[in-house]
PDB file of C-alpha atoms and ligand atoms in Angstrom:
ATOM      1  CA  MET A   1      13.251   7.712 -24.906  1.00 96.00           C
ATOM      2  CA  ASN A   2      15.990   5.616 -23.440  1.00 98.00           C
ATOM      3  CA  LEU A   3      16.469   5.238 -19.561  1.00 98.00           C
ATOM      4  CA  SER A   4      19.044   3.786 -17.356  1.00 98.00           C
ATOM      5  CA  LEU A   5      17.549   1.479 -14.709  1.00 98.00           C
ATOM      6  CA  ARG A   6      19.038   0.175 -11.524  1.00 98.00           C
ATOM      7  CA  ILE A   7      16.775  -2.632 -10.345  1.00 98.00           C
ATOM      8  CA  TRP A   8      16.863  -4.653  -7.068  1.00 98.00           C
ATOM      9  CA  ARG A   9      17.184  -8.337  -7.957  1.00 98.00           C
ATOM     10  CA  GLN A  10      16.768 -10.977  -5.375  1.00 98.00           C
ATOM     11  CA  LYS A  11      15.968 -14.701  -5.997  1.00 97.00           C
ATOM     12  CA  SER A  12      14.244 -15.438  -2.753  1.00 96.00           C
ATOM     13  CA  ARG A  13      13.736 -14.282   0.845  1.00 95.00           C
ATOM     14  CA  ASP A  14      16.767 -16.105   2.012  1.00 94.00           C
ATOM     15  CA  GLU A  15      19.252 -15.151  -0.718  1.00 96.00           C
ATOM     16  CA  PRO A  16      21.077 -11.722  -0.673  1.00 96.00           C
ATOM     17  CA  GLY A  17      19.898  -9.276  -3.235  1.00 97.00           C
ATOM     18  CA  ARG A  18      21.808  -6.630  -5.344  1.00 98.00           C
ATOM     19  CA  PHE A  19      21.213  -3.883  -7.770  1.00 98.00           C
ATOM     20  CA  VAL A  20      21.514  -4.657 -11.412  1.00 98.00           C
ATOM     21  CA  ASP A  21      21.814  -2.026 -14.238  1.00 98.00           C
ATOM     22  CA  TYR A  22      19.562  -2.400 -17.243  1.00 98.00           C
ATOM     23  CA  ALA A  23      18.883  -0.137 -20.233  1.00 97.00           C
ATOM     24  CA  ALA A  24      15.235   0.481 -21.158  1.00 98.00           C
ATOM     25  CA  THR A  25      15.088   1.543 -24.669  1.00 97.00           C
ATOM     26  CA  GLY A  26      12.337   2.672 -27.024  1.00 96.00           C
ATOM     27  CA  ILE A  27      10.105   3.800 -24.214  1.00 98.00           C
ATOM     28  CA  THR A  28       7.265   6.158 -25.112  1.00 98.00           C
ATOM     29  CA  GLY A  29       5.487   8.721 -22.932  1.00 97.00           C
ATOM     30  CA  ASP A  30       2.179   6.886 -23.336  1.00 97.00           C
ATOM     31  CA  MET A  31       3.593   3.731 -21.510  1.00 98.00           C
ATOM     32  CA  SER A  32       2.885   3.300 -17.892  1.00 98.00           C
ATOM     33  CA  PHE A  33       5.610   2.610 -15.492  1.00 98.00           C
ATOM     34  CA  LEU A  34       4.642  -1.019 -15.334  1.00 98.00           C
ATOM     35  CA  GLU A  35       4.481  -1.178 -19.154  1.00 98.00           C
ATOM     36  CA  MET A  36       7.935   0.182 -19.182  1.00 98.00           C
ATOM     37  CA  LEU A  37       9.074  -2.832 -16.960  1.00 98.00           C
ATOM     38  CA  ASP A  38       7.150  -5.052 -19.239  1.00 98.00           C
ATOM     39  CA  VAL A  39       9.204  -3.864 -22.329  1.00 98.00           C
ATOM     40  CA  VAL A  40      12.407  -4.480 -20.153  1.00 98.00           C
ATOM     41  CA  ASN A  41      11.214  -7.945 -19.197  1.00 98.00           C
ATOM     42  CA  GLU A  42      10.411  -8.777 -22.885  1.00 98.00           C
ATOM     43  CA  GLY A  43      14.013  -8.015 -23.790  1.00 97.00           C
ATOM     44  CA  LEU A  44      15.283 -10.095 -20.814  1.00 98.00           C
ATOM     45  CA  ILE A  45      13.113 -13.048 -21.836  1.00 98.00           C
ATOM     46  CA  ALA A  46      14.354 -12.737 -25.462  1.00 98.00           C
ATOM     47  CA  ARG A  47      17.977 -12.980 -24.161  1.00 97.00           C
ATOM     48  CA  GLY A  48      17.178 -15.983 -22.053  1.00 98.00           C
ATOM     49  CA  GLU A  49      17.378 -14.028 -18.792  1.00 98.00           C
ATOM     50  CA  GLU A  50      15.068 -13.987 -15.801  1.00 97.00           C
ATOM     51  CA  PRO A  51      12.514 -11.333 -16.031  1.00 98.00           C
ATOM     52  CA  VAL A  52      12.038  -8.812 -13.100  1.00 98.00           C
ATOM     53  CA  ALA A  53       9.295 -10.028 -10.820  1.00 98.00           C
ATOM     54  CA  PHE A  54       6.851  -7.396  -9.768  1.00 98.00           C
ATOM     55  CA  ASP A  55       3.333  -7.369  -8.314  1.00 98.00           C
ATOM     56  CA  HIS A  56       0.403  -6.004 -10.311  1.00 97.00           C
ATOM     57  CA  ASP A  57      -3.157  -6.740 -11.088  1.00 97.00           C
ATOM     58  CA  CYS A  58      -5.698  -4.053 -12.096  1.00 98.00           C
ATOM     59  CA  ARG A  59      -3.221  -1.512 -13.411  1.00 97.00           C
ATOM     60  CA  GLU A  60      -5.794   1.188 -12.747  1.00 96.00           C
ATOM     61  CA  GLY A  61      -5.021   2.115  -9.131  1.00 97.00           C
ATOM     62  CA  ILE A  62      -7.751   0.182  -7.361  1.00 97.00           C
ATOM     63  CA  CYS A  63      -6.383  -3.151  -6.290  1.00 98.00           C
ATOM     64  CA  GLY A  64      -3.232  -2.277  -4.304  1.00 97.00           C
ATOM     65  CA  ALA A  65      -1.096  -4.988  -5.854  1.00 97.00           C
ATOM     66  CA  CYS A  66       1.562  -2.899  -7.469  1.00 97.00           C
ATOM     67  CA  GLY A  67       4.082  -0.975  -5.319  1.00 94.00           C
ATOM     68  CA  MET A  68       7.797  -0.356  -5.574  1.00 98.00           C
ATOM     69  CA  MET A  69      10.221   2.491  -4.394  1.00 98.00           C
ATOM     70  CA  ILE A  70      10.952   4.614  -7.439  1.00 98.00           C
ATOM     71  CA  ASN A  71      13.981   6.804  -6.827  1.00 98.00           C
ATOM     72  CA  GLY A  72      13.358   6.307  -3.109  1.00 98.00           C
ATOM     73  CA  VAL A  73       9.679   7.325  -3.168  1.00 98.00           C
ATOM     74  CA  ALA A  74       6.885   4.819  -2.751  1.00 98.00           C
ATOM     75  CA  HIS A  75       4.822   4.653  -6.020  1.00 98.00           C
ATOM     76  CA  GLY A  76       7.120   7.313  -7.549  1.00 98.00           C
ATOM     77  CA  PRO A  77       7.272  11.028  -7.735  1.00 97.00           C
ATOM     78  CA  LEU A  78       3.562  12.110  -8.321  1.00 97.00           C
ATOM     79  CA  PRO A  79       1.137  12.331  -5.305  1.00 97.00           C
ATOM     80  CA  GLY A  80      -2.088  10.541  -5.100  1.00 97.00           C
ATOM     81  CA  MET A  81      -1.112   7.898  -7.639  1.00 97.00           C
ATOM     82  CA  ALA A  82      -0.183   4.180  -7.522  1.00 98.00           C
ATOM     83  CA  ALA A  83       2.844   3.072  -9.571  1.00 98.00           C
ATOM     84  CA  CYS A  84       0.572   1.553 -12.176  1.00 98.00           C
ATOM     85  CA  GLN A  85      -0.893   5.038 -12.934  1.00 98.00           C
ATOM     86  CA  LEU A  86       2.510   6.679 -13.312  1.00 98.00           C
ATOM     87  CA  HIS A  87       3.232   7.374 -16.973  1.00 98.00           C
ATOM     88  CA  MET A  88       6.548   7.680 -18.621  1.00 98.00           C
ATOM     89  CA  ARG A  89       5.657  11.017 -20.015  1.00 98.00           C
ATOM     90  CA  HIS A  90       6.868  12.386 -16.606  1.00 98.00           C
ATOM     91  CA  TYR A  91      10.378  11.198 -17.426  1.00 98.00           C
ATOM     92  CA  ARG A  92      12.953  12.568 -19.864  1.00 97.00           C
ATOM     93  CA  ASP A  93      15.292  10.779 -22.237  1.00 98.00           C
ATOM     94  CA  GLY A  94      18.455   9.696 -20.409  1.00 97.00           C
ATOM     95  CA  ASP A  95      16.907   9.642 -16.951  1.00 98.00           C
ATOM     96  CA  ALA A  96      18.280   7.284 -14.326  1.00 98.00           C
ATOM     97  CA  ILE A  97      15.752   5.457 -12.276  1.00 98.00           C
ATOM     98  CA  THR A  98      16.358   3.231  -9.200  1.00 98.00           C
ATOM     99  CA  ILE A  99      13.670   0.698  -8.595  1.00 98.00           C
ATOM    100  CA  GLU A 100      13.462  -1.245  -5.173  1.00 98.00           C
ATOM    101  CA  PRO A 101      10.960  -3.304  -3.352  1.00 98.00           C
ATOM    102  CA  TRP A 102       9.186  -2.000  -0.317  1.00 98.00           C
ATOM    103  CA  ARG A 103      11.581  -1.857   2.504  1.00 94.00           C
ATOM    104  CA  ALA A 104      10.001  -2.742   5.815  1.00 95.00           C
ATOM    105  CA  ARG A 105      10.667  -5.533   8.434  1.00 94.00           C
ATOM    106  CA  ALA A 106       7.001  -6.559   8.347  1.00 96.00           C
ATOM    107  CA  PHE A 107       7.148  -6.985   4.463  1.00 97.00           C
ATOM    108  CA  PRO A 108       9.935  -9.478   3.629  1.00 97.00           C
ATOM    109  CA  VAL A 109      11.046  -9.773   0.021  1.00 98.00           C
ATOM    110  CA  VAL A 110       9.550 -12.717  -1.948  1.00 98.00           C
ATOM    111  CA  ARG A 111      11.475 -12.076  -5.177  1.00 98.00           C
ATOM    112  CA  ASP A 112      12.928  -8.973  -6.866  1.00 98.00           C
ATOM    113  CA  LEU A 113      10.297  -6.360  -6.372  1.00 98.00           C
ATOM    114  CA  ILE A 114       7.662  -8.505  -4.744  1.00 98.00           C
ATOM    115  CA  VAL A 115       7.137  -8.409  -1.007  1.00 98.00           C
ATOM    116  CA  ASP A 116       5.003 -10.454   1.287  1.00 98.00           C
ATOM    117  CA  ARG A 117       2.165  -8.170   2.639  1.00 98.00           C
ATOM    118  CA  SER A 118       0.246 -10.929   4.341  1.00 98.00           C
ATOM    119  CA  ALA A 119       0.812  -9.097   7.601  1.00 98.00           C
ATOM    120  CA  PHE A 120      -1.922  -6.673   6.493  1.00 98.00           C
ATOM    121  CA  ASP A 121      -4.247  -9.554   5.965  1.00 98.00           C
ATOM    122  CA  ARG A 122      -3.632 -10.900   9.393  1.00 98.00           C
ATOM    123  CA  VAL A 123      -4.321  -7.457  10.948  1.00 98.00           C
ATOM    124  CA  VAL A 124      -7.629  -7.311   9.029  1.00 98.00           C
ATOM    125  CA  GLN A 125      -8.528 -10.787   9.968  1.00 98.00           C
ATOM    126  CA  ALA A 126      -8.148  -9.718  13.736  1.00 97.00           C
ATOM    127  CA  GLY A 127     -11.105  -7.325  13.397  1.00 96.00           C
ATOM    128  CA  GLY A 128     -11.477  -5.440  10.039  1.00 95.00           C
ATOM    129  CA  PHE A 129     -15.104  -6.695   9.512  1.00 93.00           C
ATOM    130  CA  VAL A 130     -18.550  -6.433  10.849  1.00 93.00           C
ATOM    131  CA  SER A 131     -20.207  -9.563  12.391  1.00 92.00           C
ATOM    132  CA  VAL A 132     -23.690  -8.137  12.817  1.00 87.00           C
ATOM    133  CA  ASN A 133     -26.322  -9.170  10.260  1.00 86.00           C
ATOM    134  CA  THR A 134     -26.735  -6.205   7.991  1.00 83.00           C
ATOM    135  CA  GLY A 135     -29.231  -7.825   5.713  1.00 83.00           C
ATOM    136  CA  SER A 136     -29.232  -7.658   1.958  1.00 86.00           C
ATOM    137  CA  ALA A 137     -28.407  -4.438  -0.144  1.00 83.00           C
ATOM    138  CA  PRO A 138     -32.072  -3.224  -0.265  1.00 86.00           C
ATOM    139  CA  GLU A 139     -32.246  -3.462   3.599  1.00 84.00           C
ATOM    140  CA  ALA A 140     -28.971  -1.658   3.974  1.00 78.00           C
ATOM    141  CA  ASN A 141     -30.354   1.160   1.804  1.00 81.00           C
ATOM    142  CA  LEU A 142     -33.267   1.521   4.248  1.00 85.00           C
ATOM    143  CA  MET A 143     -30.787   2.675   6.949  1.00 85.00           C
ATOM    144  CA  PRO A 144     -30.471   6.438   6.690  1.00 88.00           C
ATOM    145  CA  ILE A 145     -26.721   7.583   7.159  1.00 91.00           C
ATOM    146  CA  PRO A 146     -25.931  11.293   7.294  1.00 93.00           C
ATOM    147  CA  LYS A 147     -24.131  12.330   4.101  1.00 95.00           C
ATOM    148  CA  PRO A 148     -21.025  13.787   5.936  1.00 95.00           C
ATOM    149  CA  LEU A 149     -20.671  10.468   7.809  1.00 94.00           C
ATOM    150  CA  ALA A 150     -20.898   8.401   4.687  1.00 94.00           C
ATOM    151  CA  GLU A 151     -18.473  10.565   2.880  1.00 97.00           C
ATOM    152  CA  ARG A 152     -15.940  10.362   5.715  1.00 97.00           C
ATOM    153  CA  ALA A 153     -16.282   6.561   5.956  1.00 97.00           C
ATOM    154  CA  MET A 154     -15.836   6.468   2.088  1.00 97.00           C
ATOM    155  CA  ASP A 155     -12.661   8.545   2.476  1.00 98.00           C
ATOM    156  CA  ALA A 156     -11.188   5.881   4.714  1.00 98.00           C
ATOM    157  CA  ALA A 157     -12.629   2.918   2.800  1.00 97.00           C
ATOM    158  CA  GLU A 158     -10.511   4.212  -0.253  1.00 98.00           C
ATOM    159  CA  CYS A 159      -7.418   2.460   1.248  1.00 98.00           C
ATOM    160  CA  ILE A 160      -6.286  -0.211  -1.250  1.00 98.00           C
ATOM    161  CA  GLY A 161      -3.884  -1.948   1.069  1.00 98.00           C
ATOM    162  CA  CYS A 162      -0.819  -1.258  -1.019  1.00 98.00           C
ATOM    163  CA  GLY A 163       1.640  -0.767   1.880  1.00 98.00           C
ATOM    164  CA  ALA A 164       3.236   2.325   0.619  1.00 98.00           C
ATOM    165  CA  CYS A 165       2.551   4.074   3.955  1.00 98.00           C
ATOM    166  CA  VAL A 166       4.611   1.340   5.722  1.00 98.00           C
ATOM    167  CA  ALA A 167       7.325   1.437   3.077  1.00 98.00           C
ATOM    168  CA  GLN A 168       7.892   5.099   3.247  1.00 98.00           C
ATOM    169  CA  CYS A 169       7.654   5.433   7.100  1.00 98.00           C
ATOM    170  CA  PRO A 170      11.083   5.633   8.624  1.00 97.00           C
ATOM    171  CA  ASN A 171       9.603   3.462  11.447  1.00 97.00           C
ATOM    172  CA  GLY A 172       7.906   0.952   9.144  1.00 97.00           C
ATOM    173  CA  ALA A 173       4.714   1.763  10.952  1.00 98.00           C
ATOM    174  CA  ALA A 174       1.239   0.702   9.778  1.00 98.00           C
ATOM    175  CA  GLN A 175      -0.913   3.176  11.479  1.00 98.00           C
ATOM    176  CA  LEU A 176      -2.387   4.826   8.423  1.00 98.00           C
ATOM    177  CA  PHE A 177      -3.496   1.525   6.980  1.00 98.00           C
ATOM    178  CA  VAL A 178      -4.943   0.319  10.310  1.00 98.00           C
ATOM    179  CA  ALA A 179      -6.434   3.656  10.924  1.00 98.00           C
ATOM    180  CA  ALA A 180      -8.233   3.658   7.545  1.00 98.00           C
ATOM    181  CA  LYS A 181      -9.669   0.040   8.105  1.00 97.00           C
ATOM    182  CA  VAL A 182     -10.819   0.916  11.662  1.00 97.00           C
ATOM    183  CA  SER A 183     -12.411   4.153  10.575  1.00 97.00           C
ATOM    184  CA  HIS A 184     -14.298   3.032   7.593  1.00 95.00           C
ATOM    185  CA  LEU A 185     -16.216   0.476   9.749  1.00 95.00           C
ATOM    186  CA  GLY A 186     -16.185   2.539  12.970  1.00 95.00           C
ATOM    187  CA  LEU A 187     -17.840   5.437  11.395  1.00 96.00           C
ATOM    188  CA  LEU A 188     -20.922   3.624  10.212  1.00 93.00           C
ATOM    189  CA  PRO A 189     -23.882   2.431  12.323  1.00 91.00           C
ATOM    190  CA  GLN A 190     -23.226  -1.135  11.269  1.00 90.00           C
ATOM    191  CA  GLY A 191     -19.754  -0.952  12.602  1.00 93.00           C
ATOM    192  CA  GLN A 192     -20.731   0.364  16.126  1.00 94.00           C
ATOM    193  CA  PRO A 193     -21.346  -2.876  18.090  1.00 94.00           C
ATOM    194  CA  GLU A 194     -17.646  -3.955  17.562  1.00 95.00           C
ATOM    195  CA  ARG A 195     -16.111  -0.528  17.338  1.00 96.00           C
ATOM    196  CA  PHE A 196     -13.929  -0.623  20.413  1.00 96.00           C
ATOM    197  CA  SER A 197     -13.235  -4.500  20.457  1.00 96.00           C
ATOM    198  CA  ARG A 198     -12.311  -4.109  16.853  1.00 97.00           C
ATOM    199  CA  VAL A 199      -9.727  -1.334  17.347  1.00 97.00           C
ATOM    200  CA  ALA A 200      -8.211  -3.091  20.421  1.00 97.00           C
ATOM    201  CA  ARG A 201      -7.820  -6.423  18.404  1.00 97.00           C
ATOM    202  CA  MET A 202      -6.348  -4.789  15.263  1.00 98.00           C
ATOM    203  CA  VAL A 203      -3.826  -2.614  17.217  1.00 97.00           C
ATOM    204  CA  VAL A 204      -2.627  -5.811  19.088  1.00 97.00           C
ATOM    205  CA  ALA A 205      -2.297  -7.683  15.702  1.00 97.00           C
ATOM    206  CA  MET A 206      -0.429  -4.726  14.308  1.00 97.00           C
ATOM    207  CA  GLU A 207       2.117  -4.806  17.072  1.00 94.00           C
ATOM    208  CA  GLU A 208       2.356  -8.629  16.753  1.00 96.00           C
ATOM    209  CA  GLU A 209       3.311  -8.273  13.106  1.00 96.00           C
ATOM    210  CA  MET A 210       6.341  -6.243  14.011  1.00 89.00           C
ATOM    211  CA  PHE A 211       5.330  -2.957  12.309  1.00 96.00           C
ATOM    212  CA  GLY A 212       6.990  -0.013  13.933  1.00 94.00           C
ATOM    213  CA  SER A 213       5.443   2.744  15.946  1.00 94.00           C
ATOM    214  CA  CYS A 214       4.009   5.967  14.660  1.00 96.00           C
ATOM    215  CA  THR A 215       6.008   9.122  15.575  1.00 96.00           C
ATOM    216  CA  ASN A 216       4.103  11.537  13.242  1.00 94.00           C
ATOM    217  CA  TYR A 217       6.559  11.744  10.385  1.00 96.00           C
ATOM    218  CA  GLY A 218       3.674  12.086   7.979  1.00 97.00           C
ATOM    219  CA  GLU A 219       5.502  10.248   5.185  1.00 97.00           C
ATOM    220  CA  CYS A 220       2.750   7.897   4.964  1.00 98.00           C
ATOM    221  CA  GLU A 221       0.042  10.430   4.047  1.00 98.00           C
ATOM    222  CA  ALA A 222       2.463  12.052   1.506  1.00 98.00           C
ATOM    223  CA  VAL A 223       2.893   8.923  -0.567  1.00 98.00           C
ATOM    224  CA  CYS A 224      -0.596   7.283  -0.144  1.00 98.00           C
ATOM    225  CA  PRO A 225      -2.041   6.749  -3.554  1.00 98.00           C
ATOM    226  CA  LYS A 226      -5.526   7.504  -2.054  1.00 98.00           C
ATOM    227  CA  GLU A 227      -4.343  10.381   0.008  1.00 98.00           C
ATOM    228  CA  ILE A 228      -5.835   8.937   3.261  1.00 98.00           C
ATOM    229  CA  SER A 229      -5.569  11.591   5.802  1.00 98.00           C
ATOM    230  CA  LEU A 230      -3.396  11.617   9.011  1.00 98.00           C
ATOM    231  CA  ASP A 231      -6.644  12.588  10.821  1.00 98.00           C
ATOM    232  CA  PHE A 232      -7.590   8.980  10.644  1.00 98.00           C
ATOM    233  CA  ILE A 233      -4.557   8.155  12.916  1.00 98.00           C
ATOM    234  CA  ALA A 234      -5.723  10.616  15.446  1.00 97.00           C
ATOM    235  CA  ARG A 235      -9.152   8.898  15.270  1.00 97.00           C
ATOM    236  CA  LEU A 236      -7.463   5.486  15.748  1.00 97.00           C
ATOM    237  CA  ASN A 237      -5.736   6.722  18.814  1.00 97.00           C
ATOM    238  CA  ARG A 238      -8.825   8.082  20.295  1.00 97.00           C
ATOM    239  CA  ASP A 239     -10.808   4.942  19.805  1.00 97.00           C
ATOM    240  CA  TYR A 240      -7.912   2.839  21.117  1.00 97.00           C
ATOM    241  CA  LEU A 241      -7.826   4.929  24.240  1.00 96.00           C
ATOM    242  CA  LYS A 242     -11.534   4.610  24.740  1.00 96.00           C
ATOM    243  CA  ALA A 243     -11.277   0.809  24.171  1.00 95.00           C
ATOM    244  CA  LYS A 244      -8.658   0.759  26.931  1.00 92.00           C
ATOM    245  CA  VAL A 245     -10.846   2.674  29.294  1.00 92.00           C
ATOM    246  CA  ARG A 246     -13.806   0.351  28.564  1.00 89.00           C
ATOM    247  CA  GLY A 247     -11.597  -2.730  28.995  1.00 84.00           C
ATOM    248  CA  ALA A 248     -12.219  -3.761  25.428  1.00 77.00           C
TER     249      ALA A 248
HETATM  250  S1  LIG B   1      -3.319   3.884   3.761  1.00 78.55           S
HETATM  251 FE1  LIG B   1      -2.739   4.516   1.659  1.00 78.55          FE
HETATM  252  S2  LIG B   1      -0.556   3.894   1.416  1.00 78.55           S
HETATM  253 FE2  LIG B   1      -1.432   2.754   3.195  1.00 78.55          FE
HETATM  254  S3  LIG B   1      -2.131   0.816   2.434  1.00 78.55           S
HETATM  255 FE3  LIG B   1      -3.861   2.246   2.268  1.00 78.55          FE
HETATM  256  S4  LIG B   1      -3.872   3.103   0.306  1.00 78.55           S
HETATM  257 FE4  LIG B   1      -1.752   2.160   0.601  1.00 78.55          FE
HETATM  258  S1  LIG B   2      -1.937  -2.701 -10.254  1.00 78.55           S
HETATM  259 FE1  LIG B   2      -3.826  -2.476  -9.055  1.00 78.55          FE
HETATM  260  S2  LIG B   2      -3.344  -0.664  -7.985  1.00 78.55           S
HETATM  261 FE2  LIG B   2      -1.571  -0.807  -9.279  1.00 78.55          FE
END
């Protein structure tokens, strides 16, 4: 199939960007969205033009590196799926696709479709860890954890840090990401000693990174490739309130 692409091109953070039209030809349904971009880039390189820069690594939905707005939707039209898992069989010959980088103040464009998501790293550095000595893997296995609790913590731990939640949120808020990180540690016994100081530090770091405020649009949950639930934001808010009451 042949497609008409409109792709955001921007040489660097400080230079203005613009949309450029490209034709993607000879695309098959078996190709992933990123493989379709690979084909476009091979054509650009063959013509001596700059390929389109985009982030990617695992290409199987587990690393969180890929991410782009596809026709205005973070990671594209299918729910519960990162852009690297989207296949071209979901498109038809002649379709027009607009591809942009994440649009959020806290994620400045580095080049073309690549944005700087180091703000997420700094929020995690503020408290997204456990400092207690949890021993080796066999010792950890000796600590019984109720199955529902382990499952709930795992639901939060699924977050791959892609940033789609921030990109889709009209406020550019990072609550779903922070809630996932706070919850997956705060639900487990090993995460209890720092539970309230962790949430206080991470929320402050989130505010310092200029993410917006959550006003319950729910767009984050709708585009999250791991379908992280909004319930975790409610849990984040409850723990933050408790942290303030305790003076953490
Ligand atoms: S909460 Fe979902 S959308 Fe946000 S960073 Fe984690 S995996 Fe990505
Ligand atoms: S490239 Fe790893 S999640 Fe898409």
